[in-house]
Coordinates of C-alpha atoms in Angstrom, one line a residue:
X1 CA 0.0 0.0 0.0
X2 CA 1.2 3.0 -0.9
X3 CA 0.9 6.4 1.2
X4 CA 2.4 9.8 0.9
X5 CA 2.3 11.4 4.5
X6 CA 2.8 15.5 4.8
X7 CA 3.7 17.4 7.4
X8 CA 4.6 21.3 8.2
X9 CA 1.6 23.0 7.3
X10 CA 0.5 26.0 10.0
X11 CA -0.2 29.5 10.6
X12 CA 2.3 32.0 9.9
X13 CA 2.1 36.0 8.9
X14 CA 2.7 37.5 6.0
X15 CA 6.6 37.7 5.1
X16 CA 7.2 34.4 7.2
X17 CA 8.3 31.0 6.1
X18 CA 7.2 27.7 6.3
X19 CA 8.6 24.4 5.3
X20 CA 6.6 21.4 4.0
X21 CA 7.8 17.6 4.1
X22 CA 6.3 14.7 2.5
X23 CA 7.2 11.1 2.7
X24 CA 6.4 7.9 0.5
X25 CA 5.8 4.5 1.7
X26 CA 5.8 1.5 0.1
X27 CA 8.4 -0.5 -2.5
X28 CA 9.2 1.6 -5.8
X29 CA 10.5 0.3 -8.8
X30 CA 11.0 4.3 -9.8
X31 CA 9.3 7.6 -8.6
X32 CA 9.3 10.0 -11.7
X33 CA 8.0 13.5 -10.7
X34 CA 7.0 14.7 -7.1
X35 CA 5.4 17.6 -6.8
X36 CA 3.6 19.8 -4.3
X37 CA -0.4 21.3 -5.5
X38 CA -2.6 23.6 -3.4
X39 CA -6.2 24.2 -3.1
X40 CA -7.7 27.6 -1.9
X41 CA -11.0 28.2 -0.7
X42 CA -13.2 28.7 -3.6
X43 CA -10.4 28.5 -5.9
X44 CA -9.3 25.1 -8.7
X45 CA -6.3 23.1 -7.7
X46 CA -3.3 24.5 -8.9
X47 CA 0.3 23.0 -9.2
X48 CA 3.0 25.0 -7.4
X49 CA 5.8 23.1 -7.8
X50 CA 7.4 19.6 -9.5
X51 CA 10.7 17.9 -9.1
X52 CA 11.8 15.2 -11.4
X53 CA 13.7 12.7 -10.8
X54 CA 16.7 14.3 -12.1
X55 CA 16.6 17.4 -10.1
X56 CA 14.7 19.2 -13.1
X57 CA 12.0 22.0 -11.1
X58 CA 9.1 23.9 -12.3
X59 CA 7.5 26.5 -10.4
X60 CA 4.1 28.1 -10.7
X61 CA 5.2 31.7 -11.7
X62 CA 3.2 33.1 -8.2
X63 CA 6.2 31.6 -6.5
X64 CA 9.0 31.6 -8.1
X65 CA 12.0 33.1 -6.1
X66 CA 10.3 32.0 -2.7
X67 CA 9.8 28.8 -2.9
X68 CA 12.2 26.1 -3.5
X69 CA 11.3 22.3 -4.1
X70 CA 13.8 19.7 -3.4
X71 CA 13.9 15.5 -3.4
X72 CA 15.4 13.2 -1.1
X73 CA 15.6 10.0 -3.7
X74 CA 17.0 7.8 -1.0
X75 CA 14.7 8.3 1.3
X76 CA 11.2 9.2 -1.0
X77 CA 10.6 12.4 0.2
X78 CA 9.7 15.6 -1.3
X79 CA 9.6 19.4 0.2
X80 CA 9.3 22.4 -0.4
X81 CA 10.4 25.4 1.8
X82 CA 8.2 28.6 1.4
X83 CA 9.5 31.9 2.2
X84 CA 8.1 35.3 1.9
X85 CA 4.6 33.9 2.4
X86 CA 1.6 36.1 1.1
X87 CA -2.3 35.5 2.2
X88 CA -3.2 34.9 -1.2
X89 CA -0.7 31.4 -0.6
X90 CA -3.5 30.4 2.2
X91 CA -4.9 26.6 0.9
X92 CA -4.4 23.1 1.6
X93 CA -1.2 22.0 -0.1
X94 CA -1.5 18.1 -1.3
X95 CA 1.7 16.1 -1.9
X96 CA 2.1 14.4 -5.3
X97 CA 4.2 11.2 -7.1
X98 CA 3.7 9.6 -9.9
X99 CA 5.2 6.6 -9.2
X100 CA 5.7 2.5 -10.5
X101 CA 5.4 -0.1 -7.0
X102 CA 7.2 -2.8 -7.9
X103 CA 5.7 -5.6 -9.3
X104 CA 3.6 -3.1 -11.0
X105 CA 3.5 -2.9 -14.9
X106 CA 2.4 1.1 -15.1
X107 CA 3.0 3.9 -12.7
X108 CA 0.1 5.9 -11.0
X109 CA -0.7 9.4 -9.3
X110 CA -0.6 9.4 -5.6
X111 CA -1.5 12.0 -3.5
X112 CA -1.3 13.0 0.2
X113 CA -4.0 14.3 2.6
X114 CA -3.3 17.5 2.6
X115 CA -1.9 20.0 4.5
X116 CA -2.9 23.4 5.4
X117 CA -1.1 26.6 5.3
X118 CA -2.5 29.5 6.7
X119 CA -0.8 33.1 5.9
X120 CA -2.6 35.8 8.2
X121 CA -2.1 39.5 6.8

């Protein structure tokens, strides 16, 4: 079974940081990209940022130059530090792999609980 626990979500003001963790459980034949997607209130799931394998980032263009995504591949995690932290980054952040378990013939999406981050003006 496969799950992708987060952790590091909070309240914090404007101009703060926070820093986001997620790890994967289970046996991988390979973990492509990771990635990190929030939700706000009222709002459609957006990505904020992937990691491939690699190293290779993308950033949604909101936070680019405050946040940074980085991969543990040893030890299947994922996180991304936030700094400079507006309101308008207030949602639940969900943790994201697609991913092969071994034994498996394809890969799949996985996703975490959620997480949430709460920026206060």
């Amino acid at each position: 079974q496969v799950q992708l626990v987060e952790s590091g979500g909070g309240l914090v003001q404007a101009g703060g940081s926070l820093r986001l963790s997620c790890a994967a459980s289970g046996t991988f034949s390979s973990i492509n990209n990771m990635g990190w997607y929030r939700r706000a209130p009222g709002k459609q799931r957006e990505l904020v940022a992937t990691i491939s394998f690699g190293g290779s980032t993308n950033y949604l263009d909101s936070v680019k130059g405050r946040f940074t995504i980085s991969r543990d591949n040893a030890k299947n995690t994922v996180a991304l530090q936030m700094n400079s932290l507006k309101p308008e980054d207030t949602a639940v952040y969900y943790c994201y792999m697609y991913a092969r378990r071994t034994g498996d013939r394809v890969g799949f999406d996985y996703w975490g609980q959620g997480t949430q981050v709460t920026v206060s003006s």
